[in-house]
Coordinates of C-alpha atoms in Angstrom, one line a residue:
X27 CA -52.6 -50.5 58.1
X28 CA -55.4 -50.5 55.4
X29 CA -58.8 -51.3 56.3
X30 CA -60.7 -53.6 54.1
X31 CA -64.7 -54.4 53.5
X32 CA -65.7 -57.1 55.2
X33 CA -68.9 -58.6 55.3
X34 CA -70.2 -60.8 58.0
X35 CA -73.1 -63.6 57.8
X36 CA -73.9 -66.8 59.8
X37 CA -74.1 -70.1 58.3
X38 CA -76.2 -72.5 60.6
X39 CA -76.3 -76.4 60.0
X40 CA -78.1 -79.5 61.9
X41 CA -76.4 -82.4 62.8
X42 CA -78.1 -85.5 64.0
X43 CA -75.9 -87.9 66.2
X44 CA -77.1 -91.0 68.5
X45 CA -80.6 -89.4 68.4
X46 CA -79.6 -86.3 69.5
X47 CA -80.3 -82.7 67.4
X48 CA -76.9 -80.8 67.1
X49 CA -76.8 -77.1 65.8
X50 CA -74.4 -75.8 64.6
X51 CA -73.8 -71.9 63.8
X52 CA -70.6 -70.8 62.3
X53 CA -69.8 -67.1 61.1
X54 CA -68.3 -66.2 57.7
X55 CA -66.1 -63.6 57.1
X56 CA -65.4 -62.6 53.8
X57 CA -63.4 -59.6 51.7
X58 CA -65.8 -57.7 49.9
X59 CA -63.0 -55.6 48.0
X60 CA -61.9 -56.7 44.3
X61 CA -58.1 -57.1 44.2
X62 CA -56.9 -56.7 40.4
X63 CA -54.7 -60.1 39.1
X64 CA -50.7 -59.0 38.7
X65 CA -50.0 -58.5 35.8
X66 CA -46.8 -61.0 34.3
X67 CA -44.0 -58.9 33.7
X68 CA -43.3 -57.7 30.0
X69 CA -40.7 -58.6 28.2
X70 CA -38.2 -56.0 26.8
X71 CA -38.0 -54.9 23.6
X72 CA -35.5 -52.5 22.5
X73 CA -37.6 -51.6 19.0
X74 CA -36.6 -55.2 17.0
X75 CA -33.0 -53.7 16.6
X76 CA -30.1 -56.0 15.9
X77 CA -26.4 -55.1 16.1
X78 CA -23.1 -57.8 14.7
X79 CA -20.4 -57.9 12.2
X80 CA -20.1 -59.1 9.0
X81 CA -17.1 -60.7 6.8
X82 CA -16.9 -60.8 3.6
X83 CA -14.9 -62.9 1.0
X84 CA -14.9 -64.0 -2.6
X85 CA -13.3 -63.4 -5.9
X86 CA -13.5 -59.8 -8.0
X87 CA -14.0 -60.5 -11.9
X88 CA -12.6 -57.5 -13.8
X89 CA -12.0 -56.9 -17.6
X90 CA -9.9 -54.7 -18.9
X91 CA -10.7 -52.5 -22.0
X92 CA -8.9 -49.8 -24.1
X93 CA -11.1 -48.5 -26.7
X94 CA -8.5 -47.4 -29.1
X95 CA -9.2 -49.0 -32.6
X96 CA -6.4 -51.1 -33.6
X97 CA -5.1 -52.4 -30.0
X98 CA -5.8 -55.2 -27.4
X99 CA -4.5 -55.0 -23.4
X100 CA -1.8 -57.8 -23.0
X101 CA -5.2 -59.6 -21.2
X102 CA -7.4 -59.8 -23.9
X103 CA -4.7 -60.5 -26.4
X104 CA -3.0 -63.4 -24.7
X105 CA -6.7 -64.7 -24.8
X106 CA -7.8 -63.7 -21.1
X107 CA -9.9 -60.3 -21.4
X108 CA -11.8 -61.8 -17.8
X109 CA -9.7 -61.9 -15.2
X110 CA -10.3 -62.9 -11.3
X111 CA -8.4 -61.9 -8.4
X112 CA -9.5 -61.8 -4.3
X113 CA -12.0 -59.5 -2.8
X114 CA -12.6 -59.4 0.9
X115 CA -14.4 -57.0 3.2
X116 CA -15.6 -56.5 7.3
X117 CA -18.4 -54.2 8.4
X118 CA -20.5 -53.7 10.9
X119 CA -23.6 -53.3 10.8
X120 CA -27.0 -52.9 12.3
X121 CA -30.7 -53.8 11.2
X122 CA -33.9 -52.9 12.0
X123 CA -37.0 -55.1 11.6
X124 CA -39.8 -53.5 10.3
X125 CA -43.7 -54.8 9.8
X126 CA -44.6 -58.2 7.8
X127 CA -40.9 -59.2 7.8
X128 CA -39.2 -56.6 6.0
X129 CA -36.1 -55.5 7.2
X130 CA -34.0 -52.3 6.9
X131 CA -29.4 -53.1 7.1
X132 CA -27.1 -50.1 7.4
X133 CA -23.1 -51.3 7.5
X134 CA -20.0 -49.7 7.6
X135 CA -16.2 -50.6 7.0
X136 CA -13.5 -51.6 4.4
X137 CA -13.4 -53.7 1.3
X138 CA -10.6 -54.7 -0.7
X139 CA -10.5 -55.1 -4.2
X140 CA -8.2 -56.7 -7.0
X141 CA -7.6 -56.7 -10.9
X142 CA -5.1 -58.9 -12.4
X143 CA -3.1 -57.2 -15.1
X144 CA -0.9 -59.3 -17.5
X145 CA 2.2 -56.8 -18.7
X146 CA 5.7 -57.4 -19.9
X147 CA 9.0 -56.0 -19.7
X148 CA 9.6 -53.9 -22.7
X149 CA 13.4 -54.7 -22.5
X150 CA 12.6 -58.3 -24.0
X151 CA 11.5 -56.3 -27.8
X152 CA 14.2 -56.8 -30.5
X153 CA 14.6 -54.4 -32.7
X154 CA 13.6 -56.3 -35.6
X155 CA 10.0 -56.8 -34.0
X156 CA 7.5 -57.0 -37.0
X157 CA 4.6 -57.9 -34.9
X158 CA 3.0 -59.9 -31.8
X159 CA 1.1 -63.3 -32.0
X160 CA -0.1 -65.3 -29.4
X161 CA -0.4 -68.8 -30.3
X162 CA -2.1 -70.0 -27.8
X163 CA -4.2 -69.0 -24.3
X164 CA -2.0 -66.9 -22.1
X165 CA 0.9 -66.2 -24.3
X166 CA 2.3 -64.1 -26.5
X167 CA 5.2 -64.2 -29.3
X168 CA 7.0 -61.5 -31.0
X169 CA 7.4 -61.9 -34.8
X170 CA 11.0 -60.3 -35.9
X171 CA 11.7 -59.6 -39.7
X172 CA 15.4 -59.5 -40.6
X173 CA 16.3 -58.4 -44.2
X174 CA 19.2 -59.7 -46.1
X175 CA 20.9 -58.5 -49.5
X176 CA 19.3 -62.4 -50.6
X177 CA 15.7 -61.6 -49.0
X178 CA 14.1 -61.6 -45.8
X179 CA 13.8 -64.0 -42.6
X180 CA 11.4 -64.6 -39.8
X181 CA 11.5 -65.7 -36.6
X182 CA 9.3 -66.4 -33.5
X183 CA 10.2 -65.3 -29.9
X184 CA 8.4 -65.7 -27.4
X185 CA 7.7 -62.5 -24.3
X186 CA 8.0 -63.5 -20.8
X187 CA 4.5 -62.4 -19.5
X188 CA 4.4 -61.3 -15.9
X189 CA 1.6 -60.5 -13.4
X190 CA 0.5 -57.1 -11.7
X191 CA -2.9 -55.8 -10.0
X192 CA -5.0 -52.9 -9.7
X193 CA -5.5 -53.1 -6.0
X194 CA -7.8 -50.8 -4.6
X195 CA -8.9 -50.3 -0.3
X196 CA -12.3 -49.1 -0.1
X197 CA -13.8 -47.4 3.0
X198 CA -17.7 -48.3 2.4
X199 CA -21.2 -47.1 3.6
X200 CA -24.3 -49.8 2.9
X201 CA -27.7 -49.3 3.0
X202 CA -30.2 -52.2 2.4
X203 CA -33.5 -53.3 2.6
X204 CA -34.6 -56.9 2.7
X205 CA -37.2 -59.3 3.3
X206 CA -36.6 -62.2 5.8
X207 CA -39.1 -65.3 5.6
X208 CA -39.6 -67.6 9.0
X209 CA -38.9 -71.2 8.0
X210 CA -38.9 -72.3 11.6
X211 CA -38.9 -70.4 15.2
X212 CA -35.2 -70.6 15.1
X213 CA -34.9 -70.2 11.3
X214 CA -34.4 -67.4 8.9
X215 CA -34.3 -67.2 5.0
X216 CA -33.5 -63.7 3.7
X217 CA -33.1 -61.3 0.6
X218 CA -31.8 -57.9 0.3
X219 CA -30.8 -55.4 -2.2
X220 CA -29.4 -52.0 -2.1
X221 CA -26.2 -49.9 -2.5
X222 CA -22.8 -49.0 -1.4
X223 CA -21.0 -46.0 -1.2
X224 CA -17.1 -46.3 -1.7
X225 CA -14.5 -44.4 -0.6
X226 CA -11.2 -45.3 -1.8
X227 CA -8.3 -44.9 1.2
X228 CA -5.9 -46.5 -0.7
X229 CA -4.6 -47.9 -4.2
X230 CA -1.5 -49.6 -6.6
X231 CA -1.7 -49.2 -10.0
X232 CA 0.3 -51.2 -12.9
X233 CA 1.9 -49.6 -15.6
X234 CA -0.1 -50.9 -18.6
X235 CA 0.8 -51.7 -22.1
X236 CA -1.4 -52.2 -25.2
X237 CA -1.1 -54.2 -28.1
X238 CA -1.5 -53.7 -32.0
X239 CA -3.4 -56.3 -33.8
X240 CA -1.3 -55.3 -36.4
X241 CA 2.4 -53.7 -36.7
X242 CA 5.0 -53.4 -34.0
X243 CA 4.6 -50.1 -32.3
X244 CA 3.0 -50.7 -28.7
X245 CA 1.5 -48.1 -26.3
X246 CA 2.3 -48.0 -23.0
X247 CA 0.7 -45.7 -20.3
X248 CA 2.7 -45.3 -17.0
X249 CA 0.8 -45.1 -13.7
X250 CA 1.9 -42.1 -12.2
X251 CA 0.6 -39.6 -14.5
X252 CA -1.6 -41.2 -17.2
X253 CA -5.1 -42.7 -15.7
X254 CA -6.4 -42.2 -12.2
X255 CA -8.3 -43.9 -9.0
X256 CA -11.7 -42.2 -8.7
X257 CA -12.4 -41.4 -5.3
X258 CA -15.7 -42.2 -4.9
X259 CA -18.2 -45.0 -6.3
X260 CA -21.6 -45.9 -5.9
X261 CA -22.4 -49.7 -6.5
X262 CA -25.3 -51.7 -6.4
X263 CA -25.4 -54.9 -4.2
X264 CA -27.4 -58.1 -3.7
X265 CA -27.5 -60.7 -1.4
X266 CA -29.3 -63.8 -0.2
X267 CA -29.1 -65.5 3.1
X268 CA -29.8 -68.1 6.0
X269 CA -30.1 -67.0 9.4
X270 CA -30.2 -70.0 12.5
X271 CA -30.3 -69.3 16.2
X272 CA -27.5 -70.2 18.1
X273 CA -28.5 -68.8 21.3
X274 CA -31.2 -66.9 22.9
X275 CA -30.0 -63.3 21.7
X276 CA -27.1 -64.7 18.8
X277 CA -28.0 -65.7 16.0
X278 CA -25.3 -66.7 13.1
X279 CA -25.9 -65.8 9.3
X280 CA -24.4 -67.3 6.0
X281 CA -24.8 -65.9 2.5
X282 CA -24.2 -65.2 -0.7
X283 CA -23.8 -61.6 -2.2
X284 CA -22.8 -59.7 -5.6
X285 CA -22.1 -56.3 -6.2
X286 CA -21.3 -54.5 -9.3
X287 CA -17.8 -52.3 -9.9
X288 CA -18.5 -50.0 -12.3
X289 CA -15.5 -48.0 -14.1
X290 CA -13.3 -47.5 -10.8
X291 CA -10.9 -45.3 -13.3
X292 CA -11.2 -41.4 -13.6
X293 CA -13.1 -40.8 -16.9
X294 CA -10.5 -38.6 -19.1
X295 CA -8.7 -38.7 -22.4
X296 CA -6.4 -41.8 -22.3
X297 CA -9.2 -44.7 -23.4
X298 CA -8.7 -46.7 -20.4
X299 CA -11.6 -48.5 -18.7
X300 CA -12.2 -51.4 -16.1
X301 CA -15.4 -52.7 -14.7
X302 CA -16.3 -56.2 -13.2
X303 CA -18.1 -57.4 -10.1
X304 CA -17.3 -59.0 -7.0
X305 CA -19.2 -62.2 -5.8
X306 CA -18.5 -64.2 -2.9
X307 CA -19.6 -65.2 1.0
X308 CA -20.5 -63.5 3.5
X309 CA -20.8 -64.8 7.4
X310 CA -21.9 -63.0 10.2
X311 CA -22.6 -62.9 13.7
X312 CA -26.1 -60.7 15.2
X313 CA -27.6 -59.7 18.6
X314 CA -31.2 -59.9 19.1
X315 CA -32.5 -57.1 21.2
X316 CA -36.0 -58.1 21.4
X317 CA -35.6 -60.3 24.4

């Protein structure tokens, strides 16, 4: 066994009991070595990384435009140039906390975006069609003109409109920078901004009809060969959120997000453009590694 350095000394004291003097001597031995104070175990820290998943749900706002004088989309002609459709997404994410509350966030996943398009069956058009007319929002009538030997007769027939949609499924890769503010020990407010790189996985394209403001000659574009979906897009994104600790290492995040979808159609000779934005609620669960 290891030897310890010891120091000896004697302690003498006197005690008087019933007039008799007692002399007490005691030998005291003490250790002269300095032993370090045992350190407390350090908390494990994996670099302030957070990992989790995120679900998004909301509404996609879209506006179909036709850059050709004298013609409008059925959406616009019927009084609904801006339409709203469903949007949803799922992501797996990783987040790194930097100094002074700054964070960087990366995520990958899939999205679905929908743009409702109004249309109608062209077989409804009368051979005596004179022009189109919209008496109220969401309705289009065809005005017919019949010529007789004794004069002319106008008639109004309502068109039966139908709904179709541009649906696009995307793979996305997101990169964001953010700032978080600690409200309490287990509550945090955050804001983040960045961009998403979108890669179109699949899409559904309807045929599109464009109506003249004057006259009866419609323009009909078939989806198969007249316009195409872009294979890739880069869109800006903004998000604010509130985080709440639900366990020792688990946090729940609820947020509001918005991103701008810019022209998902290929730019070609067809003067059709579609633009819009997505906004909604995001829900996430994150595992904090700094225990």
